[in-house]
mmCIF file of C-alpha atoms and ligand atoms in Angstrom:
data_model
loop_
_atom_site.group_PDB
_atom_site.id
_atom_site.type_symbol
_atom_site.label_atom_id
_atom_site.label_comp_id
_atom_site.label_asym_id
_atom_site.label_seq_id
_atom_site.Cartn_x
_atom_site.Cartn_y
_atom_site.Cartn_z
ATOM 1 C CA MET A 26 -0.024 -0.001 0.165
ATOM 2 C CA SER A 27 1.413 3.855 -0.787
ATOM 3 C CA GLY A 28 1.918 5.361 2.547
ATOM 4 C CA GLY A 29 0.969 8.961 3.116
ATOM 5 C CA GLY A 30 1.619 12.026 1.080
ATOM 6 C CA ILE A 31 -1.150 14.589 -0.388
ATOM 7 C CA GLY A 32 -3.902 13.036 -1.637
ATOM 8 C CA GLY A 33 -4.993 12.740 -4.960
ATOM 9 C CA GLY A 34 -1.687 12.301 -6.409
ATOM 10 C CA LYS A 35 -1.755 15.392 -8.610
ATOM 11 C CA GLY A 36 -1.035 18.561 -7.324
ATOM 12 C CA PHE A 37 -0.609 21.872 -8.688
ATOM 13 C CA LEU A 38 1.221 21.481 -11.722
ATOM 14 C CA SER A 39 -1.711 19.056 -13.206
ATOM 15 C CA GLY A 40 -3.492 22.174 -13.193
ATOM 16 C CA LEU A 41 -1.595 23.663 -14.875
ATOM 17 C CA PHE A 42 -1.534 21.610 -17.718
ATOM 18 C CA ALA A 43 -5.075 20.428 -16.868
ATOM 19 C CA ARG A 44 -6.516 18.782 -19.539
ATOM 20 C CA ARG A 45 -9.644 20.300 -20.847
ATOM 21 C CA GLY A 46 -12.198 19.535 -18.178
ATOM 22 C CA SER A 47 -14.466 17.444 -18.284
ATOM 23 C CA ALA A 48 -17.074 19.523 -17.201
ATOM 24 C CA PRO A 49 -18.130 21.178 -20.356
ATOM 25 C CA VAL A 50 -18.975 17.664 -21.236
ATOM 26 C CA ALA A 51 -21.136 17.067 -18.755
ATOM 27 C CA ARG A 52 -22.683 20.342 -18.648
ATOM 28 C CA ASP A 53 -23.915 19.822 -22.352
ATOM 29 C CA ARG A 54 -25.111 16.422 -21.817
ATOM 30 C CA LEU A 55 -27.347 17.062 -18.926
ATOM 31 C CA GLN A 56 -28.675 20.012 -20.693
ATOM 32 C CA ILE A 57 -29.363 17.717 -23.537
ATOM 33 C CA LEU A 58 -31.379 14.938 -21.240
ATOM 34 C CA LEU A 59 -32.968 17.488 -18.682
ATOM 35 C CA ALA A 60 -34.635 19.314 -22.194
ATOM 36 C CA HIS A 61 -36.083 16.358 -22.744
ATOM 37 C CA GLU A 62 -37.102 15.041 -19.753
ATOM 38 C CA ARG A 63 -38.654 18.051 -18.557
ATOM 39 C CA ALA A 64 -40.486 18.316 -22.413
ATOM 40 C CA GLY A 65 -43.492 15.866 -21.353
ATOM 41 C CA GLY A 66 -41.223 13.802 -18.991
ATOM 42 C CA SER A 67 -39.419 10.657 -20.410
ATOM 43 C CA GLU A 68 -43.356 8.683 -19.696
ATOM 44 C CA GLY A 69 -45.069 11.319 -22.718
ATOM 45 C CA GLN A 70 -42.028 10.826 -24.659
ATOM 46 C CA SER A 71 -42.552 7.004 -24.993
ATOM 47 C CA ASP A 72 -46.040 7.418 -25.287
ATOM 48 C CA LEU A 73 -45.168 9.811 -28.668
ATOM 49 C CA ILE A 74 -42.675 6.609 -29.999
ATOM 50 C CA ALA A 75 -44.667 4.390 -29.125
ATOM 51 C CA LYS A 76 -47.250 5.800 -31.354
ATOM 52 C CA LEU A 77 -44.886 7.202 -34.107
ATOM 53 C CA ARG A 78 -43.798 2.543 -34.314
ATOM 54 C CA GLU A 79 -47.596 1.514 -34.709
ATOM 55 C CA GLU A 80 -48.583 4.117 -37.191
ATOM 56 C CA ILE A 81 -45.341 3.606 -38.908
ATOM 57 C CA LEU A 82 -45.570 -0.832 -38.961
ATOM 58 C CA GLU A 83 -49.464 -0.351 -39.494
ATOM 59 C CA VAL A 84 -48.628 1.381 -43.230
ATOM 60 C CA ILE A 85 -45.858 -1.297 -43.426
ATOM 61 C CA ALA A 86 -47.863 -4.149 -43.031
ATOM 62 C CA ARG A 87 -50.825 -2.801 -45.457
ATOM 63 C CA HIS A 88 -48.087 -4.337 -48.135
ATOM 64 C CA VAL A 89 -45.718 -7.070 -46.543
ATOM 65 C CA PRO A 90 -46.172 -9.169 -43.415
ATOM 66 C CA ILE A 91 -44.144 -8.168 -40.623
ATOM 67 C CA ASP A 92 -42.618 -9.576 -37.559
ATOM 68 C CA ARG A 93 -43.793 -7.509 -34.552
ATOM 69 C CA ASP A 94 -40.950 -9.247 -32.591
ATOM 70 C CA LYS A 95 -38.686 -7.312 -34.987
ATOM 71 C CA VAL A 96 -38.706 -4.585 -35.301
ATOM 72 C CA GLN A 97 -35.752 -2.216 -33.853
ATOM 73 C CA ILE A 98 -36.164 1.172 -32.400
ATOM 74 C CA LYS A 99 -33.448 2.983 -31.856
ATOM 75 C CA LEU A 100 -33.393 6.980 -30.576
ATOM 76 C CA ASP A 101 -30.669 9.379 -30.087
ATOM 77 C CA ARG A 102 -31.729 12.481 -28.410
ATOM 78 C CA GLY A 103 -29.593 15.856 -29.767
ATOM 79 C CA ALA A 104 -29.575 19.337 -28.421
ATOM 80 C CA ALA A 105 -30.552 20.372 -31.941
ATOM 81 C CA MET A 106 -32.367 17.609 -33.399
ATOM 82 C CA THR A 107 -33.677 14.233 -32.449
ATOM 83 C CA THR A 108 -33.126 10.716 -34.662
ATOM 84 C CA LEU A 109 -35.564 8.191 -34.380
ATOM 85 C CA GLU A 110 -34.658 4.605 -36.206
ATOM 86 C CA ILE A 111 -37.443 1.969 -36.842
ATOM 87 C CA ASP A 112 -35.716 -0.830 -38.183
ATOM 88 C CA VAL A 113 -38.206 -3.584 -39.852
ATOM 89 C CA GLU A 114 -36.915 -6.763 -40.576
ATOM 90 C CA VAL A 115 -39.218 -7.593 -44.132
ATOM 91 C CA PRO A 116 -39.087 -11.067 -44.665
ATOM 92 C CA GLY A 117 -40.167 -11.505 -48.368
ATOM 93 C CA LEU A 118 -39.048 -7.733 -49.720
ATOM 94 C CA LYS A 119 -36.621 -8.722 -51.664
ATOM 95 C CA LEU A 120 -35.177 -4.772 -51.311
ATOM 96 C CA GLY A 121 -32.291 -4.225 -49.135
ATOM 97 C CA GLY A 122 -34.711 -5.787 -45.934
ATOM 98 C CA ALA A 123 -35.158 -2.591 -43.616
ATOM 99 C CA ALA A 124 -36.827 -0.132 -43.788
ATOM 100 C CA ALA A 125 -35.968 3.236 -41.731
ATOM 101 C CA ALA A 126 -38.114 6.322 -41.054
ATOM 102 C CA LYS A 127 -36.310 9.508 -39.259
ATOM 103 C CA SER A 128 -38.213 12.044 -37.481
ATOM 104 C CA VAL A 129 -36.489 14.891 -36.472
ATOM 105 C CA SER A 130 -37.967 17.219 -33.624
ATOM 106 C CA GLN A 131 -37.698 20.436 -32.090
ATOM 107 C CA MET B 6 -23.602 -20.716 -17.601
ATOM 108 C CA ALA B 7 -24.583 -17.361 -17.345
ATOM 109 C CA LYS B 8 -24.041 -14.821 -13.661
ATOM 110 C CA VAL B 9 -26.094 -12.591 -12.318
ATOM 111 C CA VAL B 10 -24.368 -10.717 -10.082
ATOM 112 C CA VAL B 11 -25.873 -8.007 -7.558
ATOM 113 C CA VAL B 12 -24.043 -4.344 -6.963
ATOM 114 C CA THR B 13 -25.045 -3.660 -3.586
ATOM 115 C CA SER B 14 -24.531 -2.234 -0.184
ATOM 116 C CA GLY B 15 -27.900 -0.709 2.108
ATOM 117 C CA LYS B 16 -26.287 2.620 2.209
ATOM 118 C CA GLY B 17 -26.452 5.295 -1.056
ATOM 119 C CA GLY B 18 -23.529 7.690 -2.522
ATOM 120 C CA VAL B 19 -20.823 4.619 -1.787
ATOM 121 C CA GLY B 20 -20.069 3.701 -5.468
ATOM 122 C CA LYS B 21 -22.692 1.186 -6.249
ATOM 123 C CA THR B 22 -23.731 2.735 -9.448
ATOM 124 C CA THR B 23 -19.882 3.551 -10.486
ATOM 125 C CA SER B 24 -18.376 0.184 -9.640
ATOM 126 C CA THR B 25 -21.666 -1.188 -11.593
ATOM 127 C CA ALA B 26 -20.443 0.614 -14.947
ATOM 128 C CA ALA B 27 -16.686 -0.291 -14.343
ATOM 129 C CA LEU B 28 -16.781 -3.785 -13.452
ATOM 130 C CA GLY B 29 -19.037 -4.541 -16.268
ATOM 131 C CA ALA B 30 -17.186 -2.573 -18.648
ATOM 132 C CA ALA B 31 -13.914 -4.320 -17.453
ATOM 133 C CA LEU B 32 -15.972 -8.143 -17.910
ATOM 134 C CA ALA B 33 -16.570 -6.908 -21.760
ATOM 135 C CA VAL B 34 -13.525 -5.829 -22.916
ATOM 136 C CA GLY B 35 -11.232 -8.376 -21.027
ATOM 137 C CA SER B 36 -7.881 -8.036 -19.613
ATOM 138 C CA ASN B 37 -4.773 -10.116 -20.380
ATOM 139 C CA GLY B 38 -5.553 -13.588 -20.202
ATOM 140 C CA SER B 39 -9.331 -13.229 -19.734
ATOM 141 C CA PRO B 40 -11.218 -12.651 -23.492
ATOM 142 C CA GLY B 41 -14.165 -10.357 -22.503
ATOM 143 C CA LYS B 42 -17.323 -11.207 -21.970
ATOM 144 C CA ASN B 43 -20.998 -10.517 -22.912
ATOM 145 C CA VAL B 44 -21.991 -8.366 -20.255
ATOM 146 C CA VAL B 45 -25.208 -6.582 -19.451
ATOM 147 C CA VAL B 46 -25.489 -4.094 -16.640
ATOM 148 C CA VAL B 47 -28.966 -3.544 -15.373
ATOM 149 C CA ASP B 48 -30.324 -1.040 -13.491
ATOM 150 C CA PHE B 49 -32.740 -1.603 -10.925
ATOM 151 C CA ASP B 50 -32.839 1.905 -9.434
ATOM 152 C CA VAL B 51 -36.374 2.429 -10.582
ATOM 153 C CA GLY B 52 -37.371 5.989 -10.222
ATOM 154 C CA LEU B 53 -33.641 7.836 -9.879
ATOM 155 C CA ARG B 54 -32.191 5.733 -12.603
ATOM 156 C CA ASN B 55 -28.219 6.897 -13.142
ATOM 157 C CA LEU B 56 -26.672 3.724 -14.611
ATOM 158 C CA ASP B 57 -27.602 5.072 -17.824
ATOM 159 C CA LEU B 58 -25.620 8.465 -17.161
ATOM 160 C CA VAL B 59 -22.743 6.776 -15.829
ATOM 161 C CA MET B 60 -22.747 4.698 -19.423
ATOM 162 C CA GLY B 61 -23.243 7.626 -21.308
ATOM 163 C CA ALA B 62 -26.116 5.967 -22.988
ATOM 164 C CA GLU B 63 -28.929 8.432 -22.059
ATOM 165 C CA ARG B 64 -29.694 10.236 -24.827
ATOM 166 C CA ARG B 65 -30.961 6.494 -26.484
ATOM 167 C CA VAL B 66 -33.276 4.723 -23.915
ATOM 168 C CA VAL B 67 -36.744 4.079 -25.744
ATOM 169 C CA TYR B 68 -37.866 1.407 -23.079
ATOM 170 C CA ASP B 69 -36.824 0.219 -19.730
ATOM 171 C CA LEU B 70 -36.779 -2.739 -17.425
ATOM 172 C CA VAL B 71 -40.584 -1.753 -16.253
ATOM 173 C CA ASN B 72 -41.753 -1.638 -20.028
ATOM 174 C CA VAL B 73 -40.046 -5.141 -20.059
ATOM 175 C CA VAL B 74 -41.369 -6.830 -17.075
ATOM 176 C CA GLN B 75 -44.901 -5.215 -17.942
ATOM 177 C CA GLY B 76 -44.969 -6.398 -21.545
ATOM 178 C CA ASP B 77 -44.729 -3.289 -23.238
ATOM 179 C CA ALA B 78 -41.496 -3.864 -24.865
ATOM 180 C CA LYS B 79 -39.099 -6.691 -25.615
ATOM 181 C CA LEU B 80 -36.058 -7.178 -24.254
ATOM 182 C CA SER B 81 -34.289 -6.875 -27.409
ATOM 183 C CA GLN B 82 -36.149 -3.379 -27.885
ATOM 184 C CA ALA B 83 -35.090 -2.173 -24.141
ATOM 185 C CA LEU B 84 -31.221 -3.667 -24.580
ATOM 186 C CA ILE B 85 -28.634 -0.410 -25.363
ATOM 187 C CA ARG B 86 -25.601 -1.553 -26.762
ATOM 188 C CA ASP B 87 -22.417 0.140 -25.982
ATOM 189 C CA LYS B 88 -21.428 2.080 -28.628
ATOM 190 C CA ARG B 89 -17.606 1.592 -27.149
ATOM 191 C CA VAL B 90 -18.024 -1.713 -26.636
ATOM 192 C CA GLU B 91 -19.607 -4.463 -28.691
ATOM 193 C CA THR B 92 -20.258 -6.950 -26.037
ATOM 194 C CA LEU B 93 -21.416 -4.859 -23.392
ATOM 195 C CA SER B 94 -25.318 -3.595 -22.782
ATOM 196 C CA ILE B 95 -27.288 -2.229 -20.906
ATOM 197 C CA LEU B 96 -31.013 -2.180 -19.680
ATOM 198 C CA PRO B 97 -32.029 1.248 -18.264
ATOM 199 C CA ALA B 98 -34.020 1.920 -15.265
ATOM 200 C CA SER B 99 -37.994 3.428 -15.586
ATOM 201 C CA GLN B 100 -38.092 6.923 -14.322
ATOM 202 C CA THR B 101 -41.512 6.051 -12.860
ATOM 203 C CA ARG B 102 -42.389 7.014 -9.519
ATOM 204 C CA ASP B 103 -44.729 3.684 -8.544
ATOM 205 C CA LYS B 104 -42.385 1.966 -6.896
ATOM 206 C CA ASP B 105 -44.349 -1.716 -7.673
ATOM 207 C CA ALA B 106 -43.652 -1.123 -11.332
ATOM 208 C CA LEU B 107 -41.723 -4.096 -10.491
ATOM 209 C CA THR B 108 -42.948 -7.472 -10.272
ATOM 210 C CA PRO B 109 -41.260 -10.305 -8.299
ATOM 211 C CA ASP B 110 -42.718 -12.417 -11.626
ATOM 212 C CA GLY B 111 -41.753 -10.133 -13.702
ATOM 213 C CA VAL B 112 -38.204 -9.984 -12.929
ATOM 214 C CA ALA B 113 -37.946 -13.480 -12.626
ATOM 215 C CA ARG B 114 -38.883 -13.662 -16.547
ATOM 216 C CA VAL B 115 -36.598 -10.882 -17.599
ATOM 217 C CA ILE B 116 -33.683 -12.122 -15.939
ATOM 218 C CA GLU B 117 -34.302 -15.675 -17.266
ATOM 219 C CA GLU B 118 -34.439 -14.384 -20.648
ATOM 220 C CA LEU B 119 -30.877 -12.153 -19.957
ATOM 221 C CA ARG B 120 -29.017 -15.596 -18.795
ATOM 222 C CA GLU B 121 -29.768 -17.099 -22.143
ATOM 223 C CA ARG B 122 -28.160 -13.734 -24.210
ATOM 224 C CA PHE B 123 -25.225 -12.549 -21.483
ATOM 225 C CA ASP B 124 -22.569 -14.018 -19.877
ATOM 226 C CA TRP B 125 -22.376 -12.029 -16.788
ATOM 227 C CA ILE B 126 -25.534 -9.648 -16.033
ATOM 228 C CA LEU B 127 -24.694 -7.140 -13.342
ATOM 229 C CA CYS B 128 -27.634 -5.766 -11.371
ATOM 230 C CA ASP B 129 -27.511 -2.341 -9.778
ATOM 231 C CA SER B 130 -28.975 -1.947 -6.418
ATOM 232 C CA PRO B 131 -31.138 0.549 -5.088
ATOM 233 C CA ALA B 132 -29.964 1.948 -1.889
ATOM 234 C CA GLY B 133 -32.033 1.042 1.242
ATOM 235 C CA ILE B 134 -32.928 -2.762 2.512
ATOM 236 C CA GLU B 135 -36.525 -1.941 1.186
ATOM 237 C CA LYS B 136 -37.975 -3.836 -1.503
ATOM 238 C CA GLY B 137 -36.407 -2.600 -4.604
ATOM 239 C CA ALA B 138 -32.903 -3.829 -2.960
ATOM 240 C CA GLN B 139 -34.494 -7.034 -2.227
ATOM 241 C CA LEU B 140 -36.153 -7.302 -5.686
ATOM 242 C CA ALA B 141 -32.846 -6.498 -7.072
ATOM 243 C CA MET B 142 -30.876 -9.010 -5.101
ATOM 244 C CA TYR B 143 -33.325 -11.441 -5.399
ATOM 245 C CA HIS B 144 -32.085 -13.715 -8.127
ATOM 246 C CA ALA B 145 -28.357 -13.263 -7.825
ATOM 247 C CA ASP B 146 -25.791 -15.856 -7.630
ATOM 248 C CA GLU B 147 -23.176 -13.791 -6.300
ATOM 249 C CA ALA B 148 -22.914 -10.276 -4.976
ATOM 250 C CA VAL B 149 -20.417 -7.699 -4.443
ATOM 251 C CA VAL B 150 -21.061 -5.889 -1.257
ATOM 252 C CA VAL B 151 -20.145 -2.059 -2.036
ATOM 253 C CA THR B 152 -18.831 -0.483 1.143
ATOM 254 C CA ASN B 153 -16.817 2.899 1.856
ATOM 255 C CA PRO B 154 -14.205 2.473 5.343
ATOM 256 C CA GLU B 155 -16.500 4.599 7.357
ATOM 257 C CA VAL B 156 -19.213 3.408 10.440
ATOM 258 C CA SER B 157 -22.330 3.585 8.726
ATOM 259 C CA SER B 158 -21.365 2.312 5.579
ATOM 260 C CA VAL B 159 -19.904 -0.684 7.282
ATOM 261 C CA ARG B 160 -22.951 -1.139 9.195
ATOM 262 C CA ASP B 161 -24.939 -1.266 6.501
ATOM 263 C CA SER B 162 -23.110 -3.584 4.849
ATOM 264 C CA ASP B 163 -23.627 -6.323 7.567
ATOM 265 C CA ARG B 164 -27.456 -5.414 7.298
ATOM 266 C CA ILE B 165 -27.383 -6.626 3.140
ATOM 267 C CA ILE B 166 -25.080 -9.444 4.065
ATOM 268 C CA GLY B 167 -28.138 -10.624 6.207
ATOM 269 C CA LEU B 168 -30.217 -10.106 3.855
ATOM 270 C CA LEU B 169 -28.577 -11.887 0.921
ATOM 271 C CA ASP B 170 -28.395 -14.514 3.272
ATOM 272 C CA SER B 171 -32.016 -14.809 3.789
ATOM 273 C CA THR B 172 -34.058 -13.111 1.342
ATOM 274 C CA THR B 173 -32.715 -14.561 -1.908
ATOM 275 C CA ALA B 174 -33.705 -17.259 -4.104
ATOM 276 C CA LYS B 175 -30.574 -18.850 -3.139
ATOM 277 C CA ALA B 176 -30.751 -18.486 0.752
ATOM 278 C CA LYS B 177 -34.844 -19.895 0.253
ATOM 279 C CA ALA B 178 -33.037 -22.597 -1.814
ATOM 280 C CA GLY B 179 -30.732 -23.550 1.129
ATOM 281 C CA GLU B 180 -27.429 -22.553 -0.727
ATOM 282 C CA THR B 181 -25.577 -19.856 0.347
ATOM 283 C CA MET B 182 -24.653 -16.951 -1.922
ATOM 284 C CA ALA B 183 -21.162 -15.834 -2.920
ATOM 285 C CA LYS B 184 -20.260 -12.560 -1.044
ATOM 286 C CA HIS B 185 -17.563 -10.275 -2.377
ATOM 287 C CA LEU B 186 -15.981 -6.862 -0.386
ATOM 288 C CA LEU B 187 -15.474 -4.263 -2.757
ATOM 289 C CA LEU B 188 -13.931 -1.373 -0.640
ATOM 290 C CA THR B 189 -14.540 2.015 -2.802
ATOM 291 C CA ARG B 190 -13.204 5.372 -2.199
ATOM 292 C CA TYR B 191 -10.436 4.447 -0.424
ATOM 293 C CA ASP B 192 -8.546 7.899 0.321
ATOM 294 C CA PRO B 193 -4.895 6.257 1.059
ATOM 295 C CA ALA B 194 -3.096 9.504 2.754
ATOM 296 C CA ARG B 195 -6.156 9.217 5.468
ATOM 297 C CA ALA B 196 -6.127 5.962 6.077
ATOM 298 C CA ALA B 197 -2.166 6.771 7.022
ATOM 299 C CA ARG B 198 -3.417 8.992 8.867
ATOM 300 C CA GLY B 199 -5.366 6.767 11.044
ATOM 301 C CA GLU B 200 -9.250 8.541 9.997
ATOM 302 C CA MET B 201 -10.383 6.020 8.160
ATOM 303 C CA LEU B 202 -11.780 2.239 8.971
ATOM 304 C CA LEU B 203 -8.926 0.136 8.424
ATOM 305 C CA THR B 204 -8.810 -2.828 5.871
ATOM 306 C CA GLU B 205 -8.529 -5.406 7.856
ATOM 307 C CA ASP B 206 -10.763 -4.113 10.800
ATOM 308 C CA VAL B 207 -13.592 -3.579 7.718
ATOM 309 C CA LEU B 208 -12.996 -7.266 6.383
ATOM 310 C CA GLU B 209 -13.002 -8.485 10.428
ATOM 311 C CA ILE B 210 -16.089 -7.363 10.996
ATOM 312 C CA LEU B 211 -18.136 -8.080 7.594
ATOM 313 C CA SER B 212 -15.908 -11.247 7.474
ATOM 314 C CA ILE B 213 -16.308 -11.692 3.520
ATOM 315 C CA PRO B 214 -13.656 -12.152 0.816
ATOM 316 C CA LEU B 215 -12.046 -8.486 -0.556
ATOM 317 C CA ILE B 216 -12.156 -8.235 -4.559
ATOM 318 C CA GLY B 217 -10.838 -4.687 -4.486
ATOM 319 C CA ILE B 218 -10.168 -1.390 -2.580
ATOM 320 C CA ILE B 219 -10.733 1.291 -5.432
ATOM 321 C CA PRO B 220 -8.927 4.153 -4.774
ATOM 322 C CA GLU B 221 -10.414 7.844 -4.662
ATOM 323 C CA SER B 222 -9.718 9.110 -7.811
ATOM 324 C CA GLU B 223 -10.732 12.358 -9.457
ATOM 325 C CA GLU B 224 -10.749 10.410 -12.621
ATOM 326 C CA VAL B 225 -14.090 8.753 -10.950
ATOM 327 C CA LEU B 226 -15.251 11.926 -11.385
ATOM 328 C CA ARG B 227 -13.932 12.801 -14.939
ATOM 329 C CA ALA B 228 -15.442 9.280 -16.078
ATOM 330 C CA SER B 229 -18.997 10.320 -14.654
ATOM 331 C CA ASN B 230 -18.854 13.640 -16.683
ATOM 332 C CA LEU B 231 -17.519 12.188 -20.009
ATOM 333 C CA GLY B 232 -20.115 9.215 -19.733
ATOM 334 C CA SER B 233 -17.632 6.962 -19.438
ATOM 335 C CA PRO B 234 -17.159 3.376 -16.953
ATOM 336 C CA VAL B 235 -13.877 4.692 -15.892
ATOM 337 C CA THR B 236 -12.397 1.225 -16.992
ATOM 338 C CA LEU B 237 -13.060 2.464 -20.662
ATOM 339 C CA SER B 238 -12.299 6.161 -20.247
ATOM 340 C CA ASN B 239 -9.034 6.286 -18.531
ATOM 341 C CA PRO B 240 -7.968 1.971 -17.959
ATOM 342 C CA ASP B 241 -4.198 2.738 -16.899
ATOM 343 C CA SER B 242 -5.779 5.081 -14.000
ATOM 344 C CA ALA B 243 -5.706 3.614 -10.635
ATOM 345 C CA PRO B 244 -9.490 3.299 -9.828
ATOM 346 C CA ALA B 245 -9.109 1.274 -13.186
ATOM 347 C CA ARG B 246 -6.605 -0.718 -12.324
ATOM 348 C CA ALA B 247 -8.244 -1.533 -9.067
ATOM 349 C CA TYR B 248 -11.592 -2.786 -11.004
ATOM 350 C CA PHE B 249 -9.703 -4.658 -13.000
ATOM 351 C CA ASP B 250 -8.168 -6.716 -11.183
ATOM 352 C CA ALA B 251 -11.329 -7.058 -8.940
ATOM 353 C CA VAL B 252 -12.588 -8.386 -11.726
ATOM 354 C CA ARG B 253 -10.342 -11.084 -12.219
ATOM 355 C CA ARG B 254 -11.023 -11.853 -8.706
ATOM 356 C CA LEU B 255 -14.411 -11.921 -9.544
ATOM 357 C CA GLN B 256 -13.606 -14.666 -12.045
ATOM 358 C CA GLY B 257 -11.854 -17.197 -9.691
ATOM 359 C CA GLU B 258 -8.441 -15.676 -10.093
ATOM 360 C CA THR B 259 -6.130 -15.165 -7.453
ATOM 361 C CA LEU B 260 -4.439 -11.676 -7.202
ATOM 362 C CA GLU B 261 -1.907 -9.874 -4.983
ATOM 363 C CA MET B 262 -4.413 -7.388 -3.247
ATOM 364 C CA GLN B 263 -2.699 -3.740 -3.537
ATOM 365 C CA VAL B 264 -4.241 -0.156 -3.835
ATOM 366 C CA PRO B 265 -3.022 1.255 -7.047
ATOM 367 C CA SER B 266 -2.239 4.445 -6.746
ATOM 368 C CA ASP B 267 -1.413 7.078 -9.437
ATOM 369 C CA ARG B 268 1.233 9.121 -7.890
ATOM 370 C CA LYS B 269 4.359 9.376 -10.114
ATOM 371 C CA GLY B 270 7.428 10.868 -10.123
ATOM 372 C CA LEU B 271 7.467 14.172 -11.833
ATOM 373 C CA LEU B 272 9.268 12.836 -14.888
ATOM 374 C CA SER B 273 7.162 9.626 -15.617
ATOM 375 C CA TRP B 274 4.422 11.969 -14.577
ATOM 376 C CA LEU B 275 5.200 14.483 -17.851
ATOM 377 C CA PHE B 276 6.381 11.899 -20.181
ATOM 378 C CA GLY B 277 3.241 9.762 -19.290
ATOM 379 C CA ARG B 278 1.284 12.727 -20.026
ATOM 380 C CA ARG B 279 2.488 13.641 -23.404
ATOM 381 C CA VAL B 280 1.896 9.929 -24.299
ATOM 382 C CA ALA B 281 -1.762 9.868 -22.898
HETATM 383 N N1 ADP C 16 -13.572 5.907 -6.199
HETATM 384 C C1 ADP C 16 -13.883 7.272 -5.806
HETATM 385 N N2 ADP C 16 -13.124 7.999 -6.449
HETATM 386 C C2 ADP C 16 -13.934 9.649 -5.906
HETATM 387 N N3 ADP C 16 -15.634 9.467 -6.660
HETATM 388 C C3 ADP C 16 -15.821 8.401 -6.248
HETATM 389 C C4 ADP C 16 -15.556 6.975 -6.535
HETATM 390 N N4 ADP C 16 -16.776 6.196 -6.431
HETATM 391 C C5 ADP C 16 -18.138 6.871 -6.350
HETATM 392 N N5 ADP C 16 -17.669 8.242 -6.221
HETATM 393 C C6 ADP C 16 -18.313 8.886 -6.760
HETATM 394 O O1 ADP C 16 -19.212 9.133 -5.314
HETATM 395 C C7 ADP C 16 -20.523 9.685 -5.613
HETATM 396 C C8 ADP C 16 -21.399 7.873 -5.633
HETATM 397 O O2 ADP C 16 -21.715 7.086 -6.567
HETATM 398 P P1 ADP C 16 -22.385 6.031 -6.850
HETATM 399 O O3 ADP C 16 -21.633 5.001 -7.858
HETATM 400 O O4 ADP C 16 -23.740 6.787 -7.765
HETATM 401 O O5 ADP C 16 -22.895 5.290 -5.733
HETATM 402 P P2 ADP C 16 -24.676 5.109 -5.541
HETATM 403 O O6 ADP C 16 -24.377 4.592 -6.523
HETATM 404 O O7 ADP C 16 -23.679 3.835 -4.145
HETATM 405 O O8 ADP C 16 -25.443 5.571 -5.102
HETATM 406 C C9 ADP C 16 -20.400 9.636 -7.026
HETATM 407 O O9 ADP C 16 -20.296 11.460 -7.329
HETATM 408 C C10 ADP C 16 -19.204 9.137 -8.053
HETATM 409 O O10 ADP C 16 -19.057 9.805 -9.041
HETATM 410 MG MG1 MG C 17 -26.540 4.197 -7.609
#
């Protein structure tokens, strides 16, 4: 075990050469997250996502049979833009096989 | 065979969430001699989820544990794959204030399904000794008891150990759960001055084997600012090395116990910095 001394290991020198602090990153992340959480709360938002998913799937299902369990939804909440990706496996379709819908909010 | 590990403590703020993320990422990337595993970290802290933030996945949460338990989403739809480590996933907790959102049967189903998909399932427990903490530990095969070298934390850990030995599925089946002590926020300087409980004393009082001593470190704060487990953001830092060692012990290796330190000579520090 290491002995006593000043705690933390890095003293005033590291202050001089400090890496660009991580605090600004933390602030940006929080601002984005909280903006989304306050706007309708996370539950309101998952309602919207559920609605979008249902309606998009409905449209696709009108033309090709799809397996409800093989639908992947990806979300990336950004500051200026949020992307919503809905991946649908379409078994019979030979044109690639995935349909993606992107919605932009804010 | 899949292993379910609960990361628990009783007391809040001791480092459960930090440790779940760091241990999970370390298991997933692997280290010399032990290949990376398929890992999921599960946030059981319903109402106060934070694991998503510490993992940097907060922007990508669509569904959560409660949605899966209640059948509103498939497990595969709720799992978020880590962007840095392919074999690491997170199952977020929900923000709901309904404390009864998780049902024992529902949780059992989810854990069963997770066992089929992953090698390691790390469950981040809420603080306290109530229902939430008990649900998080119920299906565990093993427990990591996170403790700070400080009286109230040690006392709470003792109560948690009591629960692990009485209220879990393993206990009910008459088996004993393997328990590992993870000492966190350990400050060598304060220990040297006699201001913190000694490791030996904590070990003697709790009498469960030690899998690691994680030093108090600014790298942990930096990691959480960045939204990255410290074992990914700075694998060479003292706390990360301690977590990597803990993960090897968790997998059955015997290693000499030491408290990694970031303290270096000025020269090596300067050169180290240049490479970093
Ligand atoms: N080894 C450490 N060094 C410095 N700070 C730490 C360390 N471990 C945890 N922390 C900090 O302590 C606080 C509580 O940690 P957290 O993991 O959220 O605890 P819990 O999940 O047990 O409530 C956080 O701010 C975290 O960054
Ligand atoms: Mg926590």
